[in-house]
mmCIF file of C-alpha atoms in Angstrom:
data_model
loop_
_atom_site.group_PDB
_atom_site.id
_atom_site.type_symbol
_atom_site.label_atom_id
_atom_site.label_comp_id
_atom_site.label_asym_id
_atom_site.label_seq_id
_atom_site.Cartn_x
_atom_site.Cartn_y
_atom_site.Cartn_z
ATOM 1 C CA UNK A 889 10.133 -52.139 46.568
ATOM 2 C CA UNK A 890 13.905 -51.825 46.637
ATOM 3 C CA UNK A 891 13.902 -48.080 47.214
ATOM 4 C CA UNK A 892 16.378 -45.725 45.597
ATOM 5 C CA UNK A 893 19.588 -47.522 44.741
ATOM 6 C CA UNK A 894 22.949 -45.778 44.597
ATOM 7 C CA UNK A 895 26.344 -47.078 43.625
ATOM 8 C CA UNK A 896 29.021 -47.201 44.672
ATOM 9 C CA UNK A 897 28.427 -46.727 48.402
ATOM 10 C CA UNK A 898 31.991 -45.576 48.931
ATOM 11 C CA UNK A 899 34.473 -44.141 46.462
ATOM 12 C CA UNK A 900 38.032 -43.116 47.119
ATOM 13 C CA UNK A 901 39.903 -41.509 44.265
ATOM 14 C CA UNK A 902 42.866 -39.283 43.605
ATOM 15 C CA UNK A 903 42.641 -35.665 42.637
ATOM 16 C CA UNK A 904 42.246 -35.231 38.886
ATOM 17 C CA UNK A 905 40.464 -38.526 38.303
ATOM 18 C CA UNK A 906 36.992 -38.850 36.853
ATOM 19 C CA UNK A 907 34.266 -40.007 39.224
ATOM 20 C CA UNK A 908 30.847 -41.348 38.211
ATOM 21 C CA UNK A 909 28.060 -41.835 40.702
ATOM 22 C CA UNK A 910 24.989 -43.838 39.746
ATOM 23 C CA UNK A 911 21.363 -43.803 40.805
ATOM 24 C CA UNK A 912 18.319 -45.944 40.114
ATOM 25 C CA UNK A 913 15.119 -44.191 41.241
ATOM 26 C CA UNK A 914 11.990 -45.890 42.485
ATOM 27 C CA UNK A 915 9.969 -47.256 39.597
ATOM 28 C CA UNK A 916 7.178 -44.902 38.573
ATOM 29 C CA UNK A 917 8.729 -41.796 40.084
ATOM 30 C CA UNK A 918 9.034 -38.899 37.673
ATOM 31 C CA UNK A 919 11.344 -36.608 39.663
ATOM 32 C CA UNK A 920 14.986 -37.296 40.452
ATOM 33 C CA UNK A 921 17.220 -35.156 42.619
ATOM 34 C CA UNK A 922 20.971 -35.077 43.300
ATOM 35 C CA UNK A 923 22.140 -33.615 46.614
ATOM 36 C CA UNK A 924 25.522 -33.104 48.240
ATOM 37 C CA UNK A 925 26.005 -33.111 52.008
ATOM 38 C CA UNK A 926 29.022 -31.784 53.907
ATOM 39 C CA UNK A 927 29.555 -30.641 57.460
ATOM 40 C CA UNK A 928 30.408 -27.139 56.326
ATOM 41 C CA UNK A 929 27.613 -26.532 53.814
ATOM 42 C CA UNK A 930 24.912 -28.924 54.956
ATOM 43 C CA UNK A 931 22.543 -30.426 52.379
ATOM 44 C CA UNK A 932 22.712 -28.792 48.938
ATOM 45 C CA UNK A 933 20.522 -29.516 45.937
ATOM 46 C CA UNK A 934 22.736 -29.874 42.882
ATOM 47 C CA UNK A 935 20.256 -30.633 40.098
ATOM 48 C CA UNK A 936 16.870 -32.190 39.549
ATOM 49 C CA UNK A 937 15.065 -33.839 36.665
ATOM 50 C CA UNK A 938 11.415 -34.227 35.757
ATOM 51 C CA UNK A 939 10.557 -36.952 33.266
ATOM 52 C CA UNK A 940 14.275 -37.301 32.488
ATOM 53 C CA UNK A 941 14.650 -33.608 31.602
ATOM 54 C CA UNK A 942 16.908 -31.373 33.734
ATOM 55 C CA UNK A 943 14.737 -28.678 35.321
ATOM 56 C CA UNK A 944 17.123 -26.778 37.568
ATOM 57 C CA UNK A 945 20.897 -27.181 37.619
ATOM 58 C CA UNK A 946 21.653 -23.930 39.398
ATOM 59 C CA UNK A 947 23.164 -25.836 42.308
ATOM 60 C CA UNK A 948 25.837 -27.538 40.238
ATOM 61 C CA UNK A 949 29.056 -26.048 41.598
ATOM 62 C CA UNK A 950 30.974 -25.664 38.345
ATOM 63 C CA UNK A 951 31.606 -27.124 34.933
ATOM 64 C CA UNK A 952 33.459 -30.062 36.394
ATOM 65 C CA UNK A 953 30.083 -31.455 37.445
ATOM 66 C CA UNK A 954 27.608 -32.933 34.990
ATOM 67 C CA UNK A 955 24.481 -35.054 35.379
ATOM 68 C CA UNK A 956 22.477 -37.108 32.938
ATOM 69 C CA UNK A 957 19.285 -39.102 32.982
ATOM 70 C CA UNK A 958 19.157 -41.179 29.796
ATOM 71 C CA UNK A 959 15.989 -43.001 30.859
ATOM 72 C CA UNK A 960 13.456 -43.164 33.672
ATOM 73 C CA UNK A 961 15.393 -45.782 35.614
ATOM 74 C CA UNK A 962 18.937 -44.448 35.623
ATOM 75 C CA UNK A 963 20.908 -41.296 36.307
ATOM 76 C CA UNK A 964 24.573 -40.429 36.670
ATOM 77 C CA UNK A 965 26.482 -37.620 38.323
ATOM 78 C CA UNK A 966 29.970 -37.162 36.957
ATOM 79 C CA UNK A 967 32.857 -35.124 38.319
ATOM 80 C CA UNK A 968 35.776 -34.547 35.972
ATOM 81 C CA UNK A 969 38.391 -33.743 37.139
ATOM 82 C CA UNK A 970 37.767 -34.384 40.825
ATOM 83 C CA UNK A 971 39.244 -32.198 43.564
ATOM 84 C CA UNK A 972 39.652 -32.740 47.331
ATOM 85 C CA UNK A 973 36.916 -30.167 48.028
ATOM 86 C CA UNK A 974 34.455 -32.452 46.243
ATOM 87 C CA UNK A 975 34.708 -34.896 49.144
ATOM 88 C CA UNK A 976 31.175 -35.284 50.500
ATOM 89 C CA UNK A 977 28.231 -37.637 50.688
ATOM 90 C CA UNK A 978 26.143 -37.504 47.522
ATOM 91 C CA UNK A 979 22.493 -38.461 47.752
ATOM 92 C CA UNK A 980 20.016 -39.291 45.065
ATOM 93 C CA UNK A 981 16.286 -38.968 45.764
ATOM 94 C CA UNK A 982 13.140 -39.549 43.753
ATOM 95 C CA UNK A 983 9.496 -38.549 44.039
ATOM 96 C CA UNK A 984 6.298 -38.325 42.070
ATOM 97 C CA UNK A 985 3.473 -35.841 41.783
ATOM 98 C CA UNK A 986 0.915 -38.408 42.856
ATOM 99 C CA UNK A 987 2.685 -38.943 46.184
ATOM 100 C CA UNK A 988 2.542 -35.358 47.407
ATOM 101 C CA UNK A 989 6.128 -34.985 46.249
ATOM 102 C CA UNK A 990 7.518 -36.907 49.219
ATOM 103 C CA UNK A 991 11.147 -37.502 48.382
ATOM 104 C CA UNK A 992 12.672 -40.929 48.931
ATOM 105 C CA UNK A 993 16.401 -40.828 49.493
ATOM 106 C CA UNK A 994 19.004 -43.390 48.622
ATOM 107 C CA UNK A 995 21.696 -44.456 51.107
ATOM 108 C CA UNK A 996 24.240 -42.075 49.589
ATOM 109 C CA UNK A 997 27.715 -42.375 48.104
ATOM 110 C CA UNK A 998 30.566 -41.255 50.316
ATOM 111 C CA UNK A 999 33.203 -39.735 48.057
ATOM 112 C CA UNK A 1000 36.728 -39.086 49.251
ATOM 113 C CA UNK A 1001 39.149 -37.315 46.919
ATOM 114 C CA UNK A 1002 42.767 -37.406 48.070
ATOM 115 C CA UNK X 931 12.431 -16.890 47.391
ATOM 116 C CA UNK X 932 11.665 -19.810 49.669
ATOM 117 C CA UNK X 933 13.696 -20.414 52.801
ATOM 118 C CA UNK X 934 13.599 -22.537 55.948
ATOM 119 C CA UNK X 935 15.290 -21.640 59.229
ATOM 120 C CA UNK X 936 15.826 -24.159 62.005
ATOM 121 C CA UNK X 937 16.981 -23.594 65.544
ATOM 122 C CA UNK X 938 20.700 -23.784 66.121
ATOM 123 C CA UNK X 939 22.003 -27.114 67.241
ATOM 124 C CA UNK X 940 23.242 -29.435 68.408
ATOM 125 C CA UNK X 941 20.576 -30.363 70.938
ATOM 126 C CA UNK X 942 21.494 -32.733 73.770
ATOM 127 C CA UNK X 943 18.814 -34.261 75.989
ATOM 128 C CA UNK X 944 18.424 -37.001 78.543
ATOM 129 C CA UNK X 945 16.138 -39.912 77.796
ATOM 130 C CA UNK X 946 12.440 -39.158 78.452
ATOM 131 C CA UNK X 947 12.960 -35.390 78.166
ATOM 132 C CA UNK X 948 10.636 -33.184 76.116
ATOM 133 C CA UNK X 949 11.883 -32.161 72.690
ATOM 134 C CA UNK X 950 11.185 -29.057 70.651
ATOM 135 C CA UNK X 951 13.018 -28.165 67.456
ATOM 136 C CA UNK X 952 11.926 -24.834 66.038
ATOM 137 C CA UNK X 953 11.346 -24.290 62.336
ATOM 138 C CA UNK X 954 10.153 -21.146 60.578
ATOM 139 C CA UNK X 955 9.741 -20.576 56.885
ATOM 140 C CA UNK X 956 9.379 -17.967 54.174
ATOM 141 C CA UNK X 957 7.431 -18.907 51.068
ATOM 142 C CA UNK X 958 4.970 -17.588 48.544
ATOM 143 C CA UNK X 959 1.505 -19.054 48.438
ATOM 144 C CA UNK X 960 0.576 -22.059 50.556
ATOM 145 C CA UNK X 961 3.494 -24.459 50.887
ATOM 146 C CA UNK X 962 3.444 -28.029 52.147
ATOM 147 C CA UNK X 963 5.721 -28.611 55.137
ATOM 148 C CA UNK X 964 7.812 -31.633 56.069
ATOM 149 C CA UNK X 965 10.138 -32.989 58.708
ATOM 150 C CA UNK X 966 12.796 -35.427 57.580
ATOM 151 C CA UNK X 967 15.108 -37.466 59.806
ATOM 152 C CA UNK X 968 18.582 -38.769 59.005
ATOM 153 C CA UNK X 969 19.989 -41.557 61.156
ATOM 154 C CA UNK X 970 23.757 -42.061 61.206
ATOM 155 C CA UNK X 971 25.099 -43.428 57.935
ATOM 156 C CA UNK X 972 21.730 -43.291 56.168
ATOM 157 C CA UNK X 973 19.800 -41.091 53.765
ATOM 158 C CA UNK X 974 16.975 -38.817 54.817
ATOM 159 C CA UNK X 975 13.537 -40.289 55.390
ATOM 160 C CA UNK X 976 10.203 -38.582 55.790
ATOM 161 C CA UNK X 977 9.101 -38.299 59.416
ATOM 162 C CA UNK X 978 5.863 -36.337 59.039
ATOM 163 C CA UNK X 979 4.163 -33.751 56.877
ATOM 164 C CA UNK X 980 1.328 -31.206 56.758
ATOM 165 C CA UNK X 981 -0.181 -29.810 53.597
ATOM 166 C CA UNK X 982 -2.377 -26.958 54.819
ATOM 167 C CA UNK X 983 -2.713 -24.492 57.660
ATOM 168 C CA UNK X 984 -3.626 -25.937 61.082
ATOM 169 C CA UNK X 985 -2.877 -29.488 59.931
ATOM 170 C CA UNK X 986 -0.971 -31.583 62.452
ATOM 171 C CA UNK X 987 1.476 -34.158 61.185
ATOM 172 C CA UNK X 988 2.409 -37.005 63.509
ATOM 173 C CA UNK X 989 4.515 -40.150 63.433
ATOM 174 C CA UNK X 990 6.502 -42.242 65.947
ATOM 175 C CA UNK X 991 5.464 -39.933 68.808
ATOM 176 C CA UNK X 992 6.620 -36.809 66.970
ATOM 177 C CA UNK X 993 4.188 -34.023 66.126
ATOM 178 C CA UNK X 994 4.261 -30.716 64.265
ATOM 179 C CA UNK X 995 1.471 -28.245 63.548
ATOM 180 C CA UNK X 996 1.367 -26.027 60.459
ATOM 181 C CA UNK X 997 0.964 -22.468 61.807
ATOM 182 C CA UNK X 998 0.382 -20.047 58.976
ATOM 183 C CA UNK X 999 0.034 -17.007 61.235
ATOM 184 C CA UNK X 1000 3.522 -17.505 62.665
ATOM 185 C CA UNK X 1001 4.956 -19.265 59.572
ATOM 186 C CA UNK X 1002 6.195 -22.061 61.802
ATOM 187 C CA UNK X 1003 6.274 -25.861 61.895
ATOM 188 C CA UNK X 1004 7.948 -26.777 65.186
ATOM 189 C CA UNK X 1005 8.757 -30.422 65.871
ATOM 190 C CA UNK X 1006 7.856 -31.841 69.300
ATOM 191 C CA UNK X 1007 8.058 -35.120 71.141
ATOM 192 C CA UNK X 1008 6.956 -35.680 74.680
ATOM 193 C CA UNK X 1009 9.537 -38.263 75.711
ATOM 194 C CA UNK X 1010 12.651 -38.855 73.629
ATOM 195 C CA UNK X 1011 14.580 -42.107 73.444
ATOM 196 C CA UNK X 1012 18.223 -42.814 72.719
ATOM 197 C CA UNK X 1013 17.114 -44.209 69.355
ATOM 198 C CA UNK X 1014 15.825 -40.742 68.387
ATOM 199 C CA UNK X 1015 19.393 -39.475 68.119
ATOM 200 C CA UNK X 1016 19.663 -38.240 64.547
ATOM 201 C CA UNK X 1017 19.705 -35.129 62.377
ATOM 202 C CA UNK X 1018 16.315 -33.509 61.788
ATOM 203 C CA UNK X 1019 15.528 -31.396 58.716
ATOM 204 C CA UNK X 1020 12.570 -29.109 58.216
ATOM 205 C CA UNK X 1021 11.537 -28.607 54.567
ATOM 206 C CA UNK X 1022 8.886 -26.975 52.432
ATOM 207 C CA UNK X 1023 7.451 -27.483 48.970
ATOM 208 C CA UNK X 1024 5.778 -24.724 47.071
ATOM 209 C CA UNK X 1025 4.435 -24.541 43.560
ATOM 210 C CA UNK X 1026 5.349 -22.262 40.742
ATOM 211 C CA UNK X 1027 8.542 -22.742 38.779
ATOM 212 C CA UNK X 1028 10.066 -24.870 41.530
ATOM 213 C CA UNK X 1029 7.291 -27.456 41.312
ATOM 214 C CA UNK X 1030 8.473 -30.716 42.846
ATOM 215 C CA UNK X 1031 11.502 -29.224 44.574
ATOM 216 C CA UNK X 1032 11.921 -29.171 48.365
ATOM 217 C CA UNK X 1033 13.717 -26.401 50.230
ATOM 218 C CA UNK X 1034 15.527 -27.784 53.299
ATOM 219 C CA UNK X 1035 16.667 -26.128 56.497
ATOM 220 C CA UNK X 1036 20.218 -26.602 57.696
ATOM 221 C CA UNK X 1037 19.403 -29.536 59.952
ATOM 222 C CA UNK X 1038 19.488 -29.918 63.744
ATOM 223 C CA UNK X 1039 21.593 -32.600 65.385
ATOM 224 C CA UNK X 1040 19.836 -34.308 68.296
ATOM 225 C CA UNK X 1041 21.728 -36.468 70.775
ATOM 226 C CA UNK X 1042 19.837 -38.310 73.493
ATOM 227 C CA UNK X 1043 21.755 -39.764 76.441
ATOM 228 C CA UNK X 1044 20.537 -42.657 78.607
#
């Protein structure tokens, strides 16, 4: 099993540009989570999906952030326009009800907005 | 709502010292409890878990016991190694409308010196 796959691993962009982060969950998992981690705020849940449907997006910071899950094997987190305060490590995780909801995390995408 | 509180860090120990990282929680019903570990440059990974009161989770020499009467799930290890240096997160999962979602503590940084 390849685990949760995220791309890119590192992204450096200029303020105002659009950024798209990608995630492939573990096959068979029906939950997908997007987190953001910073030194100041720690680990924050942004949004999560169940069976490709967004369940809770209350952690999405503002309208500049959007997330989609068009099918069971792919999700994107988009920031448009990006700002320096969006610099963080973004993690994707997946889980399933049959596995006691243990979440499996991807390696993360380190985003730097200059 | 649900919440998890971990002891303030960072924690610095010498190799072979005894480790305790305190974790207390607030939740409705009977949550499942988890400890996750994050090694430098990686995503979080499950260290151990307990799903009901008085259960003891254990893995890699680490242990934690689910104490319902004190709403605690403290992490312990009898003899730490340099390779245990990481960030440790306590988390809980409860049912209801947040089914599938984990609530994480703020994380505790552990550094072990030779």
